[in-house]
PDB file of C-alpha atoms in Angstrom:
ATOM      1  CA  UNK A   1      -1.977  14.162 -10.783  1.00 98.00           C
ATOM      2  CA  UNK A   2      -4.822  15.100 -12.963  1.00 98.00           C
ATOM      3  CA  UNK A   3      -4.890  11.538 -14.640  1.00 98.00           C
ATOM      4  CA  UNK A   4      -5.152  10.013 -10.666  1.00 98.00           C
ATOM      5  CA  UNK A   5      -7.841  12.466  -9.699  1.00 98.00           C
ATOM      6  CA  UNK A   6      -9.281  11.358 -13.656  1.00 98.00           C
ATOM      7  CA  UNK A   7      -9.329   7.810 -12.391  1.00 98.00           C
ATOM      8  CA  UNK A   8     -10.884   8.760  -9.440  1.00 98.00           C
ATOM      9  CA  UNK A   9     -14.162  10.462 -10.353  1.00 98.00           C
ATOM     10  CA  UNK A  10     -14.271   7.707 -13.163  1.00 97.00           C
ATOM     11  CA  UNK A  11     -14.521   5.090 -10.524  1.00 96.00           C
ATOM     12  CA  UNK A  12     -17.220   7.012  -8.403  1.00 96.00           C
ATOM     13  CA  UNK A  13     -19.119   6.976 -11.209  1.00 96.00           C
ATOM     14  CA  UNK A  14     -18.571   2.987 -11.964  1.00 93.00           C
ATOM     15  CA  UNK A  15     -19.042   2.385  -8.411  1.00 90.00           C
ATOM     16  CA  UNK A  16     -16.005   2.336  -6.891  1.00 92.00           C
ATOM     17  CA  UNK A  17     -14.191   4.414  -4.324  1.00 94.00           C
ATOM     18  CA  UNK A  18     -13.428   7.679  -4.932  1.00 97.00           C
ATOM     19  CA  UNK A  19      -9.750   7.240  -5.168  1.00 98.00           C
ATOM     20  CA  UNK A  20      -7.446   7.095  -8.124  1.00 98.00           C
ATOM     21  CA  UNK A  21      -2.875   6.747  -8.744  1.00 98.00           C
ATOM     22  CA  UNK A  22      -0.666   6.310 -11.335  1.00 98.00           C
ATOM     23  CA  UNK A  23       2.758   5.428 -11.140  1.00 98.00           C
ATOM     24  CA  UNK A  24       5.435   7.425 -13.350  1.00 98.00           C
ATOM     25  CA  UNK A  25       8.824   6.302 -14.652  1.00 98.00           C
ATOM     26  CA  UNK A  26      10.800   8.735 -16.707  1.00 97.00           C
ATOM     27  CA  UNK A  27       8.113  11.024 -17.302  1.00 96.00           C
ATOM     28  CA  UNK A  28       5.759   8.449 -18.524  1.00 98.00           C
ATOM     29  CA  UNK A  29       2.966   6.929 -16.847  1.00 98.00           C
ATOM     30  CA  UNK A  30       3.711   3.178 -16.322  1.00 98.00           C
ATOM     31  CA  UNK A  31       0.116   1.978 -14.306  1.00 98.00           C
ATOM     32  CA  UNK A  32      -2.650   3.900 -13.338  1.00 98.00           C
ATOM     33  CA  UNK A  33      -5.767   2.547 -11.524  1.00 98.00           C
ATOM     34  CA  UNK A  34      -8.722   3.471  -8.970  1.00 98.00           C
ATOM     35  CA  UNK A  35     -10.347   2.102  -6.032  1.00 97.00           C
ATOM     36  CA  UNK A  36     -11.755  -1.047  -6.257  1.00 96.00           C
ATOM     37  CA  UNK A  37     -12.216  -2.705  -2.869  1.00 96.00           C
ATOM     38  CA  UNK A  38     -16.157  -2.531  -3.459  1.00 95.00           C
ATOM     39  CA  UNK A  39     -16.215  -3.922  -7.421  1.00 93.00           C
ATOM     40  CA  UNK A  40     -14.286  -6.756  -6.569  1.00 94.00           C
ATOM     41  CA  UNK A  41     -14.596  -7.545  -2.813  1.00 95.00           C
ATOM     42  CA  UNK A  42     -11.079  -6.952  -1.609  1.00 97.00           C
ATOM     43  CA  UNK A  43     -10.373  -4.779   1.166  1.00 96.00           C
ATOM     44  CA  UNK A  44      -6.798  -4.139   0.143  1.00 97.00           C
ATOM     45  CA  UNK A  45      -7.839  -2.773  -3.507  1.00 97.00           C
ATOM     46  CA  UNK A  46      -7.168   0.442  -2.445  1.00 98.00           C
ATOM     47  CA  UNK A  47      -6.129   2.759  -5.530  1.00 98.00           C
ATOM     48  CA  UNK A  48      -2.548   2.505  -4.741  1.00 98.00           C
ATOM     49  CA  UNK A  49      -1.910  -1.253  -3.996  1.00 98.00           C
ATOM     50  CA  UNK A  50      -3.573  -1.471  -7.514  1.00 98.00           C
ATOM     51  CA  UNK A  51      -1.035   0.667  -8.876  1.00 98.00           C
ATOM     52  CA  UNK A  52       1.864  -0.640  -7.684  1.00 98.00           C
ATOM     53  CA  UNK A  53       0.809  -4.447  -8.355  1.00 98.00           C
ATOM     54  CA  UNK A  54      -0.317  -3.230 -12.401  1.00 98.00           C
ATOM     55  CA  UNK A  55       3.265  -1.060 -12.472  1.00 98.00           C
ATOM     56  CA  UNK A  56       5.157  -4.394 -11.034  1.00 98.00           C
ATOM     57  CA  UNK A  57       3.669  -6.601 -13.520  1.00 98.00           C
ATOM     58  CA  UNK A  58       4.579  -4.218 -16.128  1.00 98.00           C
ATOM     59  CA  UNK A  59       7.819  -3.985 -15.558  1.00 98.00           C
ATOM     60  CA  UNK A  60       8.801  -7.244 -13.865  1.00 98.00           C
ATOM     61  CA  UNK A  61      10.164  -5.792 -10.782  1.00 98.00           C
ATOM     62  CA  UNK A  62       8.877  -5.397  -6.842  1.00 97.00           C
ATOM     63  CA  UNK A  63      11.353  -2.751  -7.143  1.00 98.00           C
ATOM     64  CA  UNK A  64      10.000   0.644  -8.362  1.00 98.00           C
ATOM     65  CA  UNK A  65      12.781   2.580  -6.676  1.00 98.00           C
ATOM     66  CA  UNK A  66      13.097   4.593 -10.263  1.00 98.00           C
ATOM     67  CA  UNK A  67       8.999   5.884  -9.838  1.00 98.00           C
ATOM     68  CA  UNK A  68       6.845   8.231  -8.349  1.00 98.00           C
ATOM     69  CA  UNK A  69       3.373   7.557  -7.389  1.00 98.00           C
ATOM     70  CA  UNK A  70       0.459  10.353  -7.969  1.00 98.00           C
ATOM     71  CA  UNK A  71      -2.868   9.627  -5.960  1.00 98.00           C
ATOM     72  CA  UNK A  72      -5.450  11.581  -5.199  1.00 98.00           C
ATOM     73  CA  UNK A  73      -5.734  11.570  -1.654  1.00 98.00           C
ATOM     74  CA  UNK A  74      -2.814  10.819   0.735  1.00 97.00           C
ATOM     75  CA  UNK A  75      -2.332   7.268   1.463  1.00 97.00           C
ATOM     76  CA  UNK A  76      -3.578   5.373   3.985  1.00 96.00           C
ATOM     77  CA  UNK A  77      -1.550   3.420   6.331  1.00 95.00           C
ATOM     78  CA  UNK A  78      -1.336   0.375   4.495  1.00 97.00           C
ATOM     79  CA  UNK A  79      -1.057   2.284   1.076  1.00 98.00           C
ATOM     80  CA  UNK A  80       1.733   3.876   2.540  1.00 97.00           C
ATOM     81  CA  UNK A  81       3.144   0.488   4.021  1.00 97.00           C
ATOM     82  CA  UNK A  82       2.601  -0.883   0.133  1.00 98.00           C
ATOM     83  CA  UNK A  83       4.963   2.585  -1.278  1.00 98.00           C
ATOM     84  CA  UNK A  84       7.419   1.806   0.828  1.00 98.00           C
ATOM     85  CA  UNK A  85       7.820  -1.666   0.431  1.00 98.00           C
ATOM     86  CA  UNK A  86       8.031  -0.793  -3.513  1.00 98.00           C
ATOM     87  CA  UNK A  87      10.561   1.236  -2.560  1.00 98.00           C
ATOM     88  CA  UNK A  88       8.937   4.614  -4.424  1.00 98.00           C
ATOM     89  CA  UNK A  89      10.721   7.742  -2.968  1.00 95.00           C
ATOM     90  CA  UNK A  90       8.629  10.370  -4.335  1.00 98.00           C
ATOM     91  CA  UNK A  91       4.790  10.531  -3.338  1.00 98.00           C
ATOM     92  CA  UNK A  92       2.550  13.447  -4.523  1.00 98.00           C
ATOM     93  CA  UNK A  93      -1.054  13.569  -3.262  1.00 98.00           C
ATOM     94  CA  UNK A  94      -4.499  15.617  -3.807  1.00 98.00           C
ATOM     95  CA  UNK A  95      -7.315  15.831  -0.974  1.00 97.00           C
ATOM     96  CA  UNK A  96      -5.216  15.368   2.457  1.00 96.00           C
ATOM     97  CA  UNK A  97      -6.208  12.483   5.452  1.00 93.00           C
ATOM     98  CA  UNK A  98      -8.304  14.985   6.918  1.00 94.00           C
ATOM     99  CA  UNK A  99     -10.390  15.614   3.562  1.00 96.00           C
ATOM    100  CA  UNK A 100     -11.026  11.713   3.466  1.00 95.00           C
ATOM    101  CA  UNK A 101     -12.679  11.583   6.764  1.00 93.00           C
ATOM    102  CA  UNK A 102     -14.564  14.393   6.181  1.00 95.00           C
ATOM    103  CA  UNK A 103     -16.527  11.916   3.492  1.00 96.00           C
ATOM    104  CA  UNK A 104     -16.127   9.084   6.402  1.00 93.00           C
ATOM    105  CA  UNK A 105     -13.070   7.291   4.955  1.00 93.00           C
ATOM    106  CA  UNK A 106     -11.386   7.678   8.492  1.00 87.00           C
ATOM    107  CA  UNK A 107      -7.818   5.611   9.207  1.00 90.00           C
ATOM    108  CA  UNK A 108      -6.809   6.902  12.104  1.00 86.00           C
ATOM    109  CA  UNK A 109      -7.905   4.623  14.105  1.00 91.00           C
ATOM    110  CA  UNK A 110      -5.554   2.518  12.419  1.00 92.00           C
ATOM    111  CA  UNK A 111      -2.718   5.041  13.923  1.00 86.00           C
ATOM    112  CA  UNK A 112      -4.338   4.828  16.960  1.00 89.00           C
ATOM    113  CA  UNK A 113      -3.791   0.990  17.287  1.00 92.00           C
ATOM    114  CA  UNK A 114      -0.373   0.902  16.520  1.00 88.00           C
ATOM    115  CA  UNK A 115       0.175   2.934  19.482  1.00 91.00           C
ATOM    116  CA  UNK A 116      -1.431   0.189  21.518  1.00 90.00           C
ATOM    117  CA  UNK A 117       0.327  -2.656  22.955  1.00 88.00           C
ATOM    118  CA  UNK A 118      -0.802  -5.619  20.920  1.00 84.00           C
ATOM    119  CA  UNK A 119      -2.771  -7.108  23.661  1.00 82.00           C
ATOM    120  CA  UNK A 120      -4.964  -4.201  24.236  1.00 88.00           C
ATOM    121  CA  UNK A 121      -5.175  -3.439  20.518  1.00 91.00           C
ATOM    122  CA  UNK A 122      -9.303  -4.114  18.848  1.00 93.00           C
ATOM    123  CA  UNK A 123      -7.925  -7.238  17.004  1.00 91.00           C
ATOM    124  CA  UNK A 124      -5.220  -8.579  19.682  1.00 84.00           C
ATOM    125  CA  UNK A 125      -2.037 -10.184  18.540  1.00 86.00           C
ATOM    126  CA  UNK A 126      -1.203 -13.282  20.243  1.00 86.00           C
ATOM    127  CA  UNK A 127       1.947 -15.154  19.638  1.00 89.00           C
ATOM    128  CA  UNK A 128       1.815 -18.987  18.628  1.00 95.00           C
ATOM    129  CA  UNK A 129       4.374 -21.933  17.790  1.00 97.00           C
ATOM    130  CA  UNK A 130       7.104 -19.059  17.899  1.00 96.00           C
ATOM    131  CA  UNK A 131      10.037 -22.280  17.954  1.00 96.00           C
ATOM    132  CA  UNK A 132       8.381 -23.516  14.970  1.00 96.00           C
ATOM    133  CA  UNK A 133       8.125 -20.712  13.568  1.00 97.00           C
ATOM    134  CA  UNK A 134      11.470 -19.767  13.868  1.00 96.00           C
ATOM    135  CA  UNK A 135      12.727 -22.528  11.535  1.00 96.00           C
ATOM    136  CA  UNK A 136      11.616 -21.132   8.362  1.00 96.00           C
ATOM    137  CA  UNK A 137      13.396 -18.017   9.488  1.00 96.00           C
ATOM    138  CA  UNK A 138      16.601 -19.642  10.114  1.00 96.00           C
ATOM    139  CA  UNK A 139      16.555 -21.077   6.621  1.00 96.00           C
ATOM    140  CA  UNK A 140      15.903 -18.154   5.111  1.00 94.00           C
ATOM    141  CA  UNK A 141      18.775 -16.947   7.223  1.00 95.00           C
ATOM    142  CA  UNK A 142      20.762 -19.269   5.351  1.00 95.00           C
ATOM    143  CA  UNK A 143      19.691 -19.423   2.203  1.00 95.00           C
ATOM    144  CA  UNK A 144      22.220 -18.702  -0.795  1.00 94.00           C
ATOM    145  CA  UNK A 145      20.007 -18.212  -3.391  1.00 95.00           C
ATOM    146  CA  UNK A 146      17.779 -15.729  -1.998  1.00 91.00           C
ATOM    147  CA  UNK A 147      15.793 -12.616  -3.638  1.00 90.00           C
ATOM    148  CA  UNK A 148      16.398 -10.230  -1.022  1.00 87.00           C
ATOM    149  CA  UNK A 149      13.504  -7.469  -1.008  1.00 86.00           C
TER     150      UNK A 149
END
């Protein structure tokens, strides 16, 4: 944990967010990285996602079933969306949600929305070409050679 909250006030200071993980295998730390959505323009450079895409390249997986991730504040939505899909099972945190919007880094609105139906949600979800849309499912369907995830 101290290394995340290290990566953290590291990337304050270089202009990033102040957010910092690492990812641990074994006892060892496999990726650790900060908040970078500012430095290099992508919204979804949140300390985590970082993490778990440095950790995956590392070890040539999408599977990190075998890790635990360490970051310094508890995740977001999509953070947590990300640790799931990597299939962690263990996450340990610092400052708590309510800490992080205290400093104006607020996601609950995010919450919020899902609650919605998606019509009535602030960026609506309309459905389009469903039928042909369909098709690639059904071939993944059958598919023999598939990488499930």
């Amino acid at each position: 944990m101290r290394e995340a909250i290290r990566l953290a006030d590291e990337s304050v200071k270089n202009g990033g967010g102040p957010f910092g993980a690492v990812i641990v295998r074994d006892g060892e730390i496999i990726a650790g990285s900060s908040n970078s959505v500012t430095r290099d323009n992508d919204p979804t450079a949140h300390a985590e996602v970082n993490t778990i895409r440095q950790a995956c390249r590392k070890l040539g997986t999408f599977d990190l079933s075998d890790c635990v991730i360490y970051t310094s504040c508890e995740p977001c939505p999509m953070c947590l969306g990300a640790i799931y899909w990597a299939h962690i099972k263990l996450i340990y945190y610092g400052n708590t949600k309510k800490d992080a919007a205290a400093i104006d880094f607020a996601d609950d609105f995010i919450y919020k929305e899902l609650e919605q139906h998606a019509e009535e949600r602030a960026v609506p979800l309309i459905p389009l070409l469903r039928n042909e849309a369909l098709k690639t499912f059904r071939a993944w369907e059958t598919k023999q050679d598939k990488v499930e995830y």
